[in-house]
PDB file of C-alpha atoms in Angstrom:
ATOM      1  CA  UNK A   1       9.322 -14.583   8.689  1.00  0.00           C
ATOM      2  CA  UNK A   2      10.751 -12.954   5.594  1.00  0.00           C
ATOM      3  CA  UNK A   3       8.318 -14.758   3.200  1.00  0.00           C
ATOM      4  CA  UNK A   4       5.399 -13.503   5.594  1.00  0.00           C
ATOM      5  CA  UNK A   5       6.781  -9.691   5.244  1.00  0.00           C
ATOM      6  CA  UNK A   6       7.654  -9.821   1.189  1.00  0.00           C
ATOM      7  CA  UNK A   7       4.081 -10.814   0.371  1.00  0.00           C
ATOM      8  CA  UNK A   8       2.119  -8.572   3.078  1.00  0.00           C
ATOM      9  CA  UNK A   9       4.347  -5.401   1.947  1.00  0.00           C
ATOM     10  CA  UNK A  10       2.959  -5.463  -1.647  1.00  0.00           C
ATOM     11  CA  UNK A  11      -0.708  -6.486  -0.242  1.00  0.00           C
ATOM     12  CA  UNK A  12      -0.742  -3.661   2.001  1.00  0.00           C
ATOM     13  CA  UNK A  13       0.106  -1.352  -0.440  1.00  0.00           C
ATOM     14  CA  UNK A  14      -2.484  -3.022  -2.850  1.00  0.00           C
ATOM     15  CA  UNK A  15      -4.926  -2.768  -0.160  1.00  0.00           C
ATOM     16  CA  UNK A  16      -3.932   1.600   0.428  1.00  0.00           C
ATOM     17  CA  UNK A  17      -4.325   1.553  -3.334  1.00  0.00           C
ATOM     18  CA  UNK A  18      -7.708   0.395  -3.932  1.00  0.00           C
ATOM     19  CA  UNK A  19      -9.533   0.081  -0.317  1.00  0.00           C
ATOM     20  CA  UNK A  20     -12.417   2.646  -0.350  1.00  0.00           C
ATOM     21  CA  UNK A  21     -12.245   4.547   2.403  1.00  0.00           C
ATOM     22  CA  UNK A  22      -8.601   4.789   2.783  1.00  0.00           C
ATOM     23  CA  UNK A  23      -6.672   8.045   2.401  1.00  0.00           C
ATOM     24  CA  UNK A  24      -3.361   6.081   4.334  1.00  0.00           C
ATOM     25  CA  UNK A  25      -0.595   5.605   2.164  1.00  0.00           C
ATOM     26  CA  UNK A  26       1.560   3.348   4.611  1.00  0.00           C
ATOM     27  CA  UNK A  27       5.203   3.715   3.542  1.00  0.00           C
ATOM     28  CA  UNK A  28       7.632   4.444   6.948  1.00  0.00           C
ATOM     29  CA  UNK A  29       4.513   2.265   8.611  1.00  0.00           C
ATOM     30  CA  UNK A  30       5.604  -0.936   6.707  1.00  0.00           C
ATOM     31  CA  UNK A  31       8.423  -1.140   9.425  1.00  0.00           C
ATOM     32  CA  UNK A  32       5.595  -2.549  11.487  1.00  0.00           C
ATOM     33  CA  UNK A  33       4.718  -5.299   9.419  1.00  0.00           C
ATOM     34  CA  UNK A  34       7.458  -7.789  10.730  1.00  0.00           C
ATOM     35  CA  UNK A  35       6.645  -6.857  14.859  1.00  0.00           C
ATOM     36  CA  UNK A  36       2.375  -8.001  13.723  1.00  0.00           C
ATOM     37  CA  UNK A  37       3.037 -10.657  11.965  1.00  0.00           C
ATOM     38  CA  UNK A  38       5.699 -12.106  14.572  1.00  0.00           C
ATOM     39  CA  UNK A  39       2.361 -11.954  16.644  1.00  0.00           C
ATOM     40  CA  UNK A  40       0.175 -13.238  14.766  1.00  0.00           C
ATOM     41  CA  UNK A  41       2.230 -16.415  13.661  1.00  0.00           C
ATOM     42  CA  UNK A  42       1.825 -18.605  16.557  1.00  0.00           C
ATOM     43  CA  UNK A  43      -2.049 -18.385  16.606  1.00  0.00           C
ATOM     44  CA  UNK A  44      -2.115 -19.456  12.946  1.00  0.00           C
ATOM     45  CA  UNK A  45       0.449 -22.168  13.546  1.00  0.00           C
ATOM     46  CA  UNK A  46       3.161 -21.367  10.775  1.00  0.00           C
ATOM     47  CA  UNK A  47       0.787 -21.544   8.206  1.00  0.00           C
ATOM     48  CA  UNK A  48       1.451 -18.813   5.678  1.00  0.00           C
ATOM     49  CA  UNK A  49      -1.677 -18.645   3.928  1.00  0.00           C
ATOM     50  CA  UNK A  50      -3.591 -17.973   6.869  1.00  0.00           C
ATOM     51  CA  UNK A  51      -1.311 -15.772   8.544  1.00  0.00           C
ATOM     52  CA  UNK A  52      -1.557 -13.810   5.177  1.00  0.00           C
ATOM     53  CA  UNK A  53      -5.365 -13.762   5.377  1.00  0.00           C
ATOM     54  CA  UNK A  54      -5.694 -12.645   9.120  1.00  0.00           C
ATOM     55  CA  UNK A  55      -2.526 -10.039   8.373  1.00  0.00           C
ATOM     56  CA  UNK A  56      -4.492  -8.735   5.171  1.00  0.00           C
ATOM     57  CA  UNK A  57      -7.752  -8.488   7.247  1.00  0.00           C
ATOM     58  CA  UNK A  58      -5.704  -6.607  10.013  1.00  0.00           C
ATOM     59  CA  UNK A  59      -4.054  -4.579   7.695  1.00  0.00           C
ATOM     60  CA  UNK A  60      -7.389  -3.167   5.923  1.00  0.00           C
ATOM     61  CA  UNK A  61      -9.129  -2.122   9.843  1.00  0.00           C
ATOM     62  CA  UNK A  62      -5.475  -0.394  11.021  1.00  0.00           C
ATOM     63  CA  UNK A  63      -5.778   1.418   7.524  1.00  0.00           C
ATOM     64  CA  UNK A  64      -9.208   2.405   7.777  1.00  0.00           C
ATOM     65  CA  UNK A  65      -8.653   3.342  11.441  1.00  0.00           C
ATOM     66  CA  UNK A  66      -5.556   5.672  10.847  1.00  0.00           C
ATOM     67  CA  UNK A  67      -7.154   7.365   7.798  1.00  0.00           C
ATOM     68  CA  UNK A  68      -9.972   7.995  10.483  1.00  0.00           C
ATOM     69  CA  UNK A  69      -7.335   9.251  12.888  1.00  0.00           C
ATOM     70  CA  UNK A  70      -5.261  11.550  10.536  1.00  0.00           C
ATOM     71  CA  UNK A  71      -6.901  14.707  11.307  1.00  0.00           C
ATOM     72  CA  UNK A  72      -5.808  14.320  14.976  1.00  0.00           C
ATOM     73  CA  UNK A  73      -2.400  13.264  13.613  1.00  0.00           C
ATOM     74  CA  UNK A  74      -2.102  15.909  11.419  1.00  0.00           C
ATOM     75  CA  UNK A  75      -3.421  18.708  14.546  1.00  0.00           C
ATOM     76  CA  UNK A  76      -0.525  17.151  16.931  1.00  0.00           C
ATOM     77  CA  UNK A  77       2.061  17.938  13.933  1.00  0.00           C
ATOM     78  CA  UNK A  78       0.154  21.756  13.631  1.00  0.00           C
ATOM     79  CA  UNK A  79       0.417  22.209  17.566  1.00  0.00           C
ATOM     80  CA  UNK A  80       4.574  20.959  17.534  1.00  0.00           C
ATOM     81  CA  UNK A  81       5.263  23.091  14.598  1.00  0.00           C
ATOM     82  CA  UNK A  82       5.928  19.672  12.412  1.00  0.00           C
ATOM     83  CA  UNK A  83       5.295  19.559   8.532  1.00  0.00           C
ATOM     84  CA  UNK A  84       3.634  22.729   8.453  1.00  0.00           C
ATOM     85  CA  UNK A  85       4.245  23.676   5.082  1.00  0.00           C
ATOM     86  CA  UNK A  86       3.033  20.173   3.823  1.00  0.00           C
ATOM     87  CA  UNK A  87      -0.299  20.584   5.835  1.00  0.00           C
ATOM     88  CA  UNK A  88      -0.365  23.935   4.162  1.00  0.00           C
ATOM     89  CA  UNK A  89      -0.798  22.167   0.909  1.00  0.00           C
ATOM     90  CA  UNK A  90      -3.327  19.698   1.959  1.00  0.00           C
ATOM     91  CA  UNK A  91      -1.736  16.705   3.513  1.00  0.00           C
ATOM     92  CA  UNK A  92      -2.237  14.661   6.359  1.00  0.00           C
ATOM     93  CA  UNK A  93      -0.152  12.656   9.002  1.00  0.00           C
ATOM     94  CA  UNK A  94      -1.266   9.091  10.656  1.00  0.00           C
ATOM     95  CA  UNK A  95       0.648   6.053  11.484  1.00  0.00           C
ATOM     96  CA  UNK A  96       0.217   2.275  11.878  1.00  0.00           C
ATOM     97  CA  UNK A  97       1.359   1.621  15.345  1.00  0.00           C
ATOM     98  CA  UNK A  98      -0.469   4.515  17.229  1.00  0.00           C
ATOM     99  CA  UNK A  99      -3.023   5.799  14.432  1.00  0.00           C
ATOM    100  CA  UNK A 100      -4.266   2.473  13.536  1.00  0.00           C
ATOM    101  CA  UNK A 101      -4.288   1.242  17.276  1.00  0.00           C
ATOM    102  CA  UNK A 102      -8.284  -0.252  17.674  1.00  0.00           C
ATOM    103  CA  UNK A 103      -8.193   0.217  21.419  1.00  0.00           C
ATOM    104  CA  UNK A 104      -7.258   3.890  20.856  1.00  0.00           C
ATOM    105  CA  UNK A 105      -9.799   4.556  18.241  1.00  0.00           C
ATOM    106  CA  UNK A 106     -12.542   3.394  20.007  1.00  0.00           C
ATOM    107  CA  UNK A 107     -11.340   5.416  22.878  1.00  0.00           C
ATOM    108  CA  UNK A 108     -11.677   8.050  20.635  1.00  0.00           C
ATOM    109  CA  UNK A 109     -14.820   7.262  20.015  1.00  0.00           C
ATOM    110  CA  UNK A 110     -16.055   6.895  23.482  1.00  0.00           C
ATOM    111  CA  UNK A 111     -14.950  10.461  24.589  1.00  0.00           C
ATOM    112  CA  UNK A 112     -16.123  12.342  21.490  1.00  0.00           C
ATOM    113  CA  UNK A 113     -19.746  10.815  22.281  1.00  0.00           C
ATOM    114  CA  UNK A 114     -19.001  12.663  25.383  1.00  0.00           C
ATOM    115  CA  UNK A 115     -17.644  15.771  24.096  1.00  0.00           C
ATOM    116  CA  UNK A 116     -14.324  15.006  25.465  1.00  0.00           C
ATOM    117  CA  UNK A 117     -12.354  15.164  22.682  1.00  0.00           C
ATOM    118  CA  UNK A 118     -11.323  17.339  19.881  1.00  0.00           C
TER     119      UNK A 118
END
């Protein structure tokens, strides 16, 4: 498991790097990596090359997703009184586990084509 994790930490930061698209930089969100990959292992068998390739592929939607989140992120840290000076100066707030969640997003999705959310 530790092999998996040291070479999907530096490709996911590769992949915030230089992914168009992607305004995530995931650094507390890397403590996620070992809990996906721990699923994803016994689908691909072991095999570390493709559970590198499937994890990188993952990696790159959950990043896209969250950066497509963050403004709702970053209105739920507004709205607790969280990192309001840092939103002051232009940043935003997402996460792997809940921002980059596909079931939420397309939730998301389905209620703002019905004007139910914000």
């Amino acid at each position: 498991m530790d092999s998996f994790c040291f070479y999907l930490y530096s490709i996911s930061l590769l992949i915030a790097a230089f992914m168009p698209g992607c305004n995530f930089l995931p650094i507390a969100s890397l403590a996620c990596l070992p809990y996906w990959i721990g699923g994803m292992v016994p689908y691909t068998k072991g095999n570390i090359v493709h559970t590198v390739i499937i994890a990188s592929i993952w990696i790159a939607i959950a990043m896209l997703i969250a950066s497509n989140v963050a403004p709702i992120g970053t209105k739920l840290c507004l709205d607790t009184g969280l990192f309001v000076d840092q939103i002051k100066n232009g940043a935003m707030f997402a996460s792997w586990d809940e921002g980059g969640n596909i079931l939420m997003w397309i939730l998301i999705k389905i209620c703002s084509f019905f004007g139910l959310a914000a």
